[in-house]
CSV table of C-alpha atoms in Angstrom, one decimal:
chain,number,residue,atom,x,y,z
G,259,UNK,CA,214.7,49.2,-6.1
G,260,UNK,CA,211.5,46.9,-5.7
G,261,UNK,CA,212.9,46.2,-2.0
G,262,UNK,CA,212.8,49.8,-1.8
G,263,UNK,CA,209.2,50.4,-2.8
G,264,UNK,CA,208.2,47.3,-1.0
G,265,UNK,CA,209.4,48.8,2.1
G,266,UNK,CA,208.0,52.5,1.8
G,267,UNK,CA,204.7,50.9,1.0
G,268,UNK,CA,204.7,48.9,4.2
G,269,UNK,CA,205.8,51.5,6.3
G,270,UNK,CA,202.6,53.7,4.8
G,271,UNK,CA,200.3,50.7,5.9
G,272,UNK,CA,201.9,50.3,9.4
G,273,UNK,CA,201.3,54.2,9.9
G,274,UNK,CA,197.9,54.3,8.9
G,275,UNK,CA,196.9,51.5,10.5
G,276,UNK,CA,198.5,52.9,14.0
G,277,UNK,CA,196.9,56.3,13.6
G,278,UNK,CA,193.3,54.2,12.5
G,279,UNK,CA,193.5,51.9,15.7
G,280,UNK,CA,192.0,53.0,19.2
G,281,UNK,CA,192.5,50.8,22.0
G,282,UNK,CA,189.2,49.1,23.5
G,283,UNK,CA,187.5,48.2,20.2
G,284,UNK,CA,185.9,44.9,19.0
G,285,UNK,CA,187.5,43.5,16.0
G,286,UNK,CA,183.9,44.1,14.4
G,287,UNK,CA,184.3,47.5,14.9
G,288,UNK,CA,187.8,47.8,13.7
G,289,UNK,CA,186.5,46.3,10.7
G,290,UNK,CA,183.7,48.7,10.1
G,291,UNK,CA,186.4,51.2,9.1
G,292,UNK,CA,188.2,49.3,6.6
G,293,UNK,CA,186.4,49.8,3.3
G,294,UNK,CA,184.9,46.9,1.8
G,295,UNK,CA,185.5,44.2,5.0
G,296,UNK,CA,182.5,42.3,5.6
G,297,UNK,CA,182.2,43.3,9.4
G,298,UNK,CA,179.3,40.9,10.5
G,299,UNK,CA,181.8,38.1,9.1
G,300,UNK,CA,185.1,38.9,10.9
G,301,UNK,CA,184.6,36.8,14.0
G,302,UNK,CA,184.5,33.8,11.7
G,303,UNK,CA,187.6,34.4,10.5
G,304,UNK,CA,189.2,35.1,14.1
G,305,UNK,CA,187.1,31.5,14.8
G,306,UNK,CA,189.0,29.7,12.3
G,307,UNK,CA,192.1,31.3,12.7
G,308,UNK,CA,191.8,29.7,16.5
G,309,UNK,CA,191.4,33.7,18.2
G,310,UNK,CA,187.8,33.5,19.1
G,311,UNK,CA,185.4,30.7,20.6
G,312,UNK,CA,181.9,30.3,21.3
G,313,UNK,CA,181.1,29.7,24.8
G,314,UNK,CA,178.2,27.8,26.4
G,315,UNK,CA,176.1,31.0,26.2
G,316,UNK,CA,176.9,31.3,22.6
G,317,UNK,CA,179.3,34.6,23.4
G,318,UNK,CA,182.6,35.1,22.0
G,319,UNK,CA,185.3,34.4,23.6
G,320,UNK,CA,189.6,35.0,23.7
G,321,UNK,CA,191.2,31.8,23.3
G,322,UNK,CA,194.3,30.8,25.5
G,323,UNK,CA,196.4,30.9,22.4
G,324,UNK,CA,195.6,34.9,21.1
G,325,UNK,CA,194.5,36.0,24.9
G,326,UNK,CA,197.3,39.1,25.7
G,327,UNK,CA,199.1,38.5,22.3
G,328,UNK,CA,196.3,40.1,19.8
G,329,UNK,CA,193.2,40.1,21.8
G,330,UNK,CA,192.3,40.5,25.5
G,331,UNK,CA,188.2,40.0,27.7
G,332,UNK,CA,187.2,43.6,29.1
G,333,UNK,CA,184.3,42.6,31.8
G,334,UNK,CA,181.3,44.0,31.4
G,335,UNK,CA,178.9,43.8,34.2
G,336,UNK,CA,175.2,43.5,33.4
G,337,UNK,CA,172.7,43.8,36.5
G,338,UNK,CA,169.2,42.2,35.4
G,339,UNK,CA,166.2,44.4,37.9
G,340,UNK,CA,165.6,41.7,40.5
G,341,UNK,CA,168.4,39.1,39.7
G,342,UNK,CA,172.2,38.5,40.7
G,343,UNK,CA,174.2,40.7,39.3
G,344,UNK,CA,176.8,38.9,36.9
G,345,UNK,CA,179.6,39.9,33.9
G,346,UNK,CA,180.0,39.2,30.4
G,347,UNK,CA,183.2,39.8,28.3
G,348,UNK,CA,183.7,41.5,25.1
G,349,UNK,CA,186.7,40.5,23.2
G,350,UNK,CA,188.9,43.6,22.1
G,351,UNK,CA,191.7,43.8,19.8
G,352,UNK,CA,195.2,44.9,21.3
G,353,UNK,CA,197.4,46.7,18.6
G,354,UNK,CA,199.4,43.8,18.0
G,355,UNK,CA,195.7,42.0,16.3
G,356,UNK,CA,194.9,45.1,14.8
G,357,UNK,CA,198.2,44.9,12.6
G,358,UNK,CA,197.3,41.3,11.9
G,359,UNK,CA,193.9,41.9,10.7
G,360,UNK,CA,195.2,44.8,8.4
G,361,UNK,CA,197.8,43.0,7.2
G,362,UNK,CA,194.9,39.7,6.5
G,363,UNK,CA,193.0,43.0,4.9
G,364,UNK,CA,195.3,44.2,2.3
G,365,UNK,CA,196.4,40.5,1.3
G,366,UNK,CA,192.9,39.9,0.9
G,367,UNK,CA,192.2,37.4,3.2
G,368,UNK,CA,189.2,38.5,4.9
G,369,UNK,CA,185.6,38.1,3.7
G,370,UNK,CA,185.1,40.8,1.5
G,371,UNK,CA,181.6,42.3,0.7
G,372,UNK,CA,180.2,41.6,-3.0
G,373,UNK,CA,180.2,45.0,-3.5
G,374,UNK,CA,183.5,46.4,-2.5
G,375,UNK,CA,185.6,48.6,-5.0
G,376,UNK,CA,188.9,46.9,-4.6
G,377,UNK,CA,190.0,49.9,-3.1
G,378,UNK,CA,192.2,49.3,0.6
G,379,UNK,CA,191.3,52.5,2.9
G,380,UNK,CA,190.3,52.7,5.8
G,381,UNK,CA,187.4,55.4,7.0
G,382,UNK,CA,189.5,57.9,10.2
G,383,UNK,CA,185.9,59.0,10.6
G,384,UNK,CA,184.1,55.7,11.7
G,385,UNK,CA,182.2,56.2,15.4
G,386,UNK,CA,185.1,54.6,17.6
């Protein structure tokens, strides 16, 4: 019986976190829809959980181990007026790391702001 509920509960998380997740988005932005996730702290957690790293120009970066597994780099070219053109990348979640972070969300293991309601929902609405 509690396997049972265990079960349908899970199965309402995993659809509501497919129909929440768009493909292309940071994790920050992800987290902007997820009420009461701290969303300015979530690439410290993907930094300690060995996802993200810092690169010599202080930008985030896919590590080797969470590159095409939860996270991928889409290049994004900036061309400064009268320099060489050159690219950036923006990490962006795959839907494989969007589960994971959900998952991290509704055991609680993601900074959390001071004022959050204890409620786990997520806002369909949020400008993806």
């Amino acid at each position: 019986q509690a396997l049972l509920l265990e079960n349908q509960k899970q199965s309402t998380q995993i659809t509501s976190m497919e129909s929440y997740f768009r493909n292309g988005i940071t994790a920050p932005q992800f987290a902007k829809g997820l009420n009461g996730v701290n969303s300015q702290k979530i690439n410290d957690h993907l930094q300690q959980v060995k996802w993200l790293y810092k690169d010599g120009n202080n930008d985030w970066r896919v590590t080797s181990y969470a590159r095409d597994r939860y996270m991928t780099e889409e290049p994004v070219p900036i061309s400064p007026h009268g320099k060489e053109p050159f690219f950036t990348y923006r990490p962006v979640l795959l839907q494989k790391g969007a589960a994971k972070i959900y998952k991290w969300y509704t055991q609680q293991k993601l900074t959390m702001k001071s004022n959050w309601n204890g409620e786990f929902t997520q806002d369909k609405a949020v400008g993806l």
